[in-house]
Amino acid sequence: MLCAILNAMLSILTVLVLAMALAFPTIMITITYPFSKKCALYWSNYITKHSSRVFFAILKVMRNFEFKGDKVSKNQLPEQFLIISNHQSLMDIVAYLAFFNEKEVRFVAKDTLNKVPMVGKMLKSQGHCMIPRRGGAGVAMRSLEKFGKQVLQKNQIPVIFPEGTRSKSGKLGQFYSAGFRRLEETVRLPVAVCALDGGWRLSDVKRIMANLKKGAYYVKVLKVYDAPLNREEEKKILEEAPILIQKQLDEWRS
């Protein structure tokens, strides 16, 4: 009992330290965003390039929580590509920012993240694709097309989660095709299938208290497909990707 209480207290302390480490850039982006998009972008880039690494460094030091990004798997990647991945937590964004720190990564996300402190303004100022919750499929497809043209022009790496929502149980959900197809048909980039695991164990306060100590976040590039030329090739990727990801999840969890 005493051990459990101590573990919870240390986890709370770790969360407080993380909040303090992110407090200054969060305040700065909140202050500057309404008045200067250029300044807000500076602080957004600071968070992307610096704070994502600090985040996992603090977890490592205080809770022996490891970030296990498979760097060797990145050797197969071309200069520019589109990432499709499973989705477990808001921390997936931090994980991919840390894993692809040498690239400019841009996410397809729901506009409900606008309400999350720091995250919403960071995503908006950097030009991530914020899909409106209301407005229907037409609005979503136009947002994806505009986003695709942007990432091509700026040599950025788009990330889309075909499940469409976070899996709080860690179970792999159904992959939906519409968003991926519209984005891929706009960018015509090679497709990197990536897997991650660990976020679902931190999906609420109770799990954070229990799973921070000696936990881990895994990220790996599983396979890179040439840019699909037609819908049949797009369908093949979406059919094979969940199989590849599930196999990797089983391996990590064994």
Tab-separated table of C-alpha atoms in Angstrom:
chain	number	residue	atom	x	y	z
A	1	MET	CA	0.000	0.000	0.000
A	2	LEU	CA	2.773	2.393	0.968
A	3	CYS	CA	4.643	1.537	-2.219
A	4	ALA	CA	1.565	2.317	-4.334
A	5	ILE	CA	1.077	5.668	-2.604
A	6	LEU	CA	4.747	6.566	-3.116
A	7	ASN	CA	4.531	5.584	-6.780
A	8	ALA	CA	1.440	7.770	-7.263
A	9	MET	CA	3.128	10.715	-5.527
A	10	LEU	CA	6.216	10.423	-7.725
A	11	SER	CA	4.032	10.245	-10.817
A	12	ILE	CA	2.172	13.381	-9.727
A	13	LEU	CA	5.508	15.122	-9.140
A	14	THR	CA	6.650	14.072	-12.619
A	15	VAL	CA	3.505	15.529	-14.200
A	16	LEU	CA	4.089	18.787	-12.297
A	17	VAL	CA	7.697	18.966	-13.510
A	18	LEU	CA	6.519	18.372	-17.083
A	19	ALA	CA	3.949	21.150	-16.705
A	20	MET	CA	6.622	23.517	-15.382
A	21	ALA	CA	9.009	22.643	-18.221
A	22	LEU	CA	6.312	23.420	-20.803
A	23	ALA	CA	4.846	26.410	-18.963
A	24	PHE	CA	7.052	29.135	-20.469
A	25	PRO	CA	6.641	28.218	-24.173
A	26	THR	CA	2.933	27.620	-23.529
A	27	ILE	CA	2.525	31.093	-22.049
A	28	MET	CA	4.515	32.675	-24.869
A	29	ILE	CA	2.551	31.020	-27.670
A	30	THR	CA	-0.729	31.893	-25.932
A	31	ILE	CA	0.308	35.560	-25.595
A	32	THR	CA	1.775	36.001	-29.074
A	33	TYR	CA	-0.733	34.033	-31.169
A	34	PRO	CA	-3.482	36.733	-31.318
A	35	PHE	CA	-1.000	39.479	-32.219
A	36	SER	CA	1.856	37.959	-34.214
A	37	LYS	CA	1.638	34.723	-36.163
A	38	LYS	CA	5.387	34.955	-36.795
A	39	CYS	CA	6.187	34.999	-33.068
A	40	ALA	CA	3.654	32.246	-32.407
A	41	LEU	CA	5.329	30.153	-35.113
A	42	TYR	CA	8.713	30.700	-33.452
A	43	TRP	CA	7.424	29.333	-30.150
A	44	SER	CA	5.580	26.523	-31.915
A	45	ASN	CA	8.812	25.473	-33.608
A	46	TYR	CA	10.601	25.734	-30.261
A	47	ILE	CA	8.079	23.316	-28.757
A	48	THR	CA	8.370	20.977	-31.737
A	49	LYS	CA	12.160	20.808	-31.849
A	50	HIS	CA	13.054	21.237	-28.186
A	51	SER	CA	10.210	20.470	-25.822
A	52	SER	CA	9.342	17.076	-27.341
A	53	ARG	CA	12.830	15.814	-26.435
A	54	VAL	CA	12.736	17.465	-23.006
A	55	PHE	CA	9.369	15.808	-22.377
A	56	PHE	CA	10.743	12.276	-22.735
A	57	ALA	CA	14.021	13.177	-21.006
A	58	ILE	CA	12.108	14.179	-17.875
A	59	LEU	CA	10.077	10.961	-17.979
A	60	LYS	CA	13.300	8.954	-18.312
A	61	VAL	CA	15.051	10.640	-15.383
A	62	MET	CA	12.132	10.734	-12.974
A	63	ARG	CA	10.196	7.567	-13.788
A	64	ASN	CA	12.565	5.497	-15.941
A	65	PHE	CA	9.965	5.840	-18.708
A	66	GLU	CA	11.712	5.162	-22.004
A	67	PHE	CA	11.120	6.428	-25.513
A	68	LYS	CA	12.002	3.519	-27.779
A	69	GLY	CA	12.041	4.935	-31.280
A	70	ASP	CA	13.581	2.463	-33.739
A	71	LYS	CA	16.080	4.715	-35.547
A	72	VAL	CA	17.341	1.925	-37.801
A	73	SER	CA	13.865	1.525	-39.302
A	74	LYS	CA	14.080	5.119	-40.587
A	75	ASN	CA	16.927	4.200	-42.949
A	76	GLN	CA	14.409	2.967	-45.525
A	77	LEU	CA	12.627	6.323	-45.769
A	78	PRO	CA	12.811	8.601	-48.832
A	79	GLU	CA	13.207	12.368	-48.579
A	80	GLN	CA	9.458	13.047	-48.377
A	81	PHE	CA	6.659	10.621	-47.568
A	82	LEU	CA	3.205	10.295	-46.023
A	83	ILE	CA	2.820	8.466	-42.700
A	84	ILE	CA	-0.159	6.321	-41.759
A	85	SER	CA	-0.233	4.996	-38.214
A	86	ASN	CA	-2.366	3.604	-35.439
A	87	HIS	CA	-3.520	6.136	-32.839
A	88	GLN	CA	-3.667	5.756	-29.058
A	89	SER	CA	-3.143	9.068	-27.307
A	90	LEU	CA	-2.598	12.787	-27.646
A	91	MET	CA	1.000	11.917	-26.737
A	92	ASP	CA	1.317	10.258	-30.161
A	93	ILE	CA	1.936	13.761	-31.496
A	94	VAL	CA	4.824	14.246	-29.064
A	95	ALA	CA	6.188	10.786	-29.928
A	96	TYR	CA	6.276	11.480	-33.663
A	97	LEU	CA	7.737	14.956	-33.150
A	98	ALA	CA	10.562	13.361	-31.166
A	99	PHE	CA	11.042	10.431	-33.557
A	100	PHE	CA	11.118	12.575	-36.713
A	101	ASN	CA	12.833	15.547	-35.072
A	102	GLU	CA	14.979	16.158	-38.157
A	103	LYS	CA	11.844	16.614	-40.311
A	104	GLU	CA	8.929	19.039	-40.339
A	105	VAL	CA	6.039	16.783	-39.372
A	106	ARG	CA	2.451	17.942	-39.872
A	107	PHE	CA	-0.606	16.110	-38.536
A	108	VAL	CA	-4.186	15.623	-39.639
A	109	ALA	CA	-6.220	16.206	-36.458
A	110	LYS	CA	-9.698	17.153	-35.319
A	111	ASP	CA	-10.353	20.810	-34.592
A	112	THR	CA	-11.440	19.850	-31.044
A	113	LEU	CA	-7.704	19.975	-30.207
A	114	ASN	CA	-7.978	23.750	-30.507
A	115	LYS	CA	-9.326	23.660	-26.950
A	116	VAL	CA	-6.231	21.915	-25.548
A	117	PRO	CA	-3.761	24.405	-23.986
A	118	MET	CA	-0.608	24.878	-26.081
A	119	VAL	CA	-1.498	22.030	-28.456
A	120	GLY	CA	-4.264	23.848	-30.338
A	121	LYS	CA	-2.324	27.052	-30.966
A	122	MET	CA	0.834	25.137	-31.833
A	123	LEU	CA	-0.996	23.057	-34.452
A	124	LYS	CA	-2.787	26.068	-35.934
A	125	SER	CA	0.289	28.310	-36.120
A	126	GLN	CA	2.349	25.574	-37.826
A	127	GLY	CA	-0.288	24.806	-40.419
A	128	HIS	CA	-1.403	21.349	-39.344
A	129	CYS	CA	-4.694	20.138	-40.832
A	130	MET	CA	-7.492	20.790	-38.345
A	131	ILE	CA	-10.542	18.930	-39.637
A	132	PRO	CA	-13.796	20.688	-38.610
A	133	ARG	CA	-15.986	18.490	-36.457
A	134	ARG	CA	-19.003	20.008	-38.150
A	135	GLY	CA	-19.407	20.723	-41.834
A	136	GLY	CA	-19.640	17.281	-43.370
A	137	ALA	CA	-17.390	15.209	-45.579
A	138	GLY	CA	-17.060	17.904	-48.232
A	139	VAL	CA	-15.451	20.372	-45.838
A	140	ALA	CA	-13.106	17.684	-44.522
A	141	MET	CA	-11.998	16.674	-48.022
A	142	ARG	CA	-11.314	20.284	-49.032
A	143	SER	CA	-9.271	20.777	-45.851
A	144	LEU	CA	-7.200	17.699	-46.681
A	145	GLU	CA	-6.635	18.829	-50.269
A	146	LYS	CA	-5.462	22.270	-49.133
A	147	PHE	CA	-3.230	20.655	-46.523
A	148	GLY	CA	-1.745	18.286	-49.120
A	149	LYS	CA	-0.748	21.154	-51.396
A	150	GLN	CA	0.866	22.923	-48.439
A	151	VAL	CA	3.031	19.983	-47.337
A	152	LEU	CA	4.220	19.413	-50.904
A	153	GLN	CA	5.222	23.035	-51.306
A	154	LYS	CA	7.057	23.159	-47.957
A	155	ASN	CA	8.600	19.669	-48.104
A	156	GLN	CA	6.801	18.614	-44.921
A	157	ILE	CA	5.868	15.129	-43.722
A	158	PRO	CA	2.095	14.600	-43.381
A	159	VAL	CA	0.790	12.170	-40.752
A	160	ILE	CA	-2.720	10.746	-40.827
A	161	PHE	CA	-4.354	8.306	-38.417
A	162	PRO	CA	-6.840	6.238	-40.495
A	163	GLU	CA	-8.606	4.964	-37.365
A	164	GLY	CA	-9.980	8.486	-36.977
A	165	THR	CA	-10.020	8.366	-33.182
A	166	ARG	CA	-7.735	7.343	-30.321
A	167	SER	CA	-7.805	3.760	-29.044
A	168	LYS	CA	-7.870	4.060	-25.260
A	169	SER	CA	-7.683	0.267	-24.880
A	170	GLY	CA	-4.707	-0.170	-27.198
A	171	LYS	CA	-6.787	-2.366	-29.509
A	172	LEU	CA	-6.267	-1.606	-33.172
A	173	GLY	CA	-9.394	-0.131	-34.741
A	174	GLN	CA	-10.773	-0.124	-38.268
A	175	PHE	CA	-8.847	1.879	-40.864
A	176	TYR	CA	-11.051	4.250	-42.883
A	177	SER	CA	-10.067	5.065	-46.441
A	178	ALA	CA	-11.615	8.441	-47.373
A	179	GLY	CA	-9.177	10.787	-45.626
A	180	PHE	CA	-6.086	8.825	-46.616
A	181	ARG	CA	-7.201	8.601	-50.229
A	182	ARG	CA	-7.920	12.305	-50.619
A	183	LEU	CA	-4.612	13.252	-49.030
A	184	GLU	CA	-2.576	10.707	-50.995
A	185	GLU	CA	-4.263	11.626	-54.268
A	186	THR	CA	-3.216	15.228	-53.598
A	187	VAL	CA	0.404	14.601	-52.583
A	188	ARG	CA	1.245	11.381	-54.493
A	189	LEU	CA	4.000	10.533	-52.013
A	190	PRO	CA	5.456	7.193	-50.887
A	191	VAL	CA	3.516	5.835	-47.905
A	192	ALA	CA	5.322	4.874	-44.692
A	193	VAL	CA	3.361	2.527	-42.437
A	194	CYS	CA	4.369	3.220	-38.831
A	195	ALA	CA	3.368	1.619	-35.547
A	196	LEU	CA	3.387	3.040	-32.043
A	197	ASP	CA	2.480	1.667	-28.654
A	198	GLY	CA	2.352	2.920	-25.085
A	199	GLY	CA	-0.018	5.868	-25.315
A	200	TRP	CA	-3.120	3.892	-24.398
A	201	ARG	CA	-1.575	3.099	-21.009
A	202	LEU	CA	-1.561	6.842	-20.268
A	203	SER	CA	-5.055	7.708	-21.467
A	204	ASP	CA	-6.395	8.942	-18.117
A	205	VAL	CA	-5.135	10.107	-14.719
A	206	LYS	CA	-5.478	6.696	-13.058
A	207	ARG	CA	-3.453	4.986	-15.781
A	208	ILE	CA	-0.792	7.696	-15.698
A	209	MET	CA	-0.324	7.145	-11.971
A	210	ALA	CA	-0.015	3.392	-12.496
A	211	ASN	CA	1.989	3.135	-15.723
A	212	LEU	CA	4.545	5.951	-15.773
A	213	LYS	CA	7.118	4.022	-13.756
A	214	LYS	CA	9.278	1.891	-16.071
A	215	GLY	CA	6.823	2.422	-18.908
A	216	ALA	CA	7.748	2.860	-22.561
A	217	TYR	CA	6.620	4.477	-25.797
A	218	TYR	CA	7.496	2.545	-28.945
A	219	VAL	CA	7.669	3.900	-32.496
A	220	LYS	CA	8.846	2.078	-35.619
A	221	VAL	CA	8.667	2.386	-39.405
A	222	LEU	CA	7.350	-0.961	-40.635
A	223	LYS	CA	7.220	-0.650	-44.410
A	224	VAL	CA	7.475	1.997	-47.121
A	225	TYR	CA	5.270	1.680	-50.199
A	226	ASP	CA	5.892	3.458	-53.477
A	227	ALA	CA	3.360	6.200	-54.138
A	228	PRO	CA	0.138	4.385	-55.157
A	229	LEU	CA	-0.904	5.084	-58.726
A	230	ASN	CA	-4.562	4.149	-58.434
A	231	ARG	CA	-7.302	3.180	-55.982
A	232	GLU	CA	-6.415	-0.500	-56.111
A	233	GLU	CA	-2.916	0.256	-54.861
A	234	GLU	CA	-4.322	2.582	-52.182
A	235	LYS	CA	-6.710	-0.175	-51.102
A	236	LYS	CA	-3.834	-2.658	-50.873
A	237	ILE	CA	-1.896	-0.356	-48.546
A	238	LEU	CA	-4.901	0.169	-46.270
A	239	GLU	CA	-5.539	-3.572	-46.154
A	240	GLU	CA	-1.942	-4.507	-45.368
A	241	ALA	CA	-1.155	-1.671	-42.941
A	242	PRO	CA	-3.351	-2.902	-40.030
A	243	ILE	CA	-1.901	-6.404	-40.411
A	244	LEU	CA	1.658	-5.061	-40.224
A	245	ILE	CA	0.814	-2.837	-37.252
A	246	GLN	CA	-0.994	-5.581	-35.341
A	247	LYS	CA	1.947	-7.941	-35.850
A	248	GLN	CA	4.298	-5.293	-34.441
A	249	LEU	CA	2.002	-4.568	-31.487
A	250	ASP	CA	1.892	-8.285	-30.663
A	251	GLU	CA	5.687	-8.436	-30.798
A	252	TRP	CA	6.154	-5.458	-28.499
A	253	ARG	CA	3.577	-6.730	-26.018
A	254	SER	CA	4.946	-10.259	-25.904
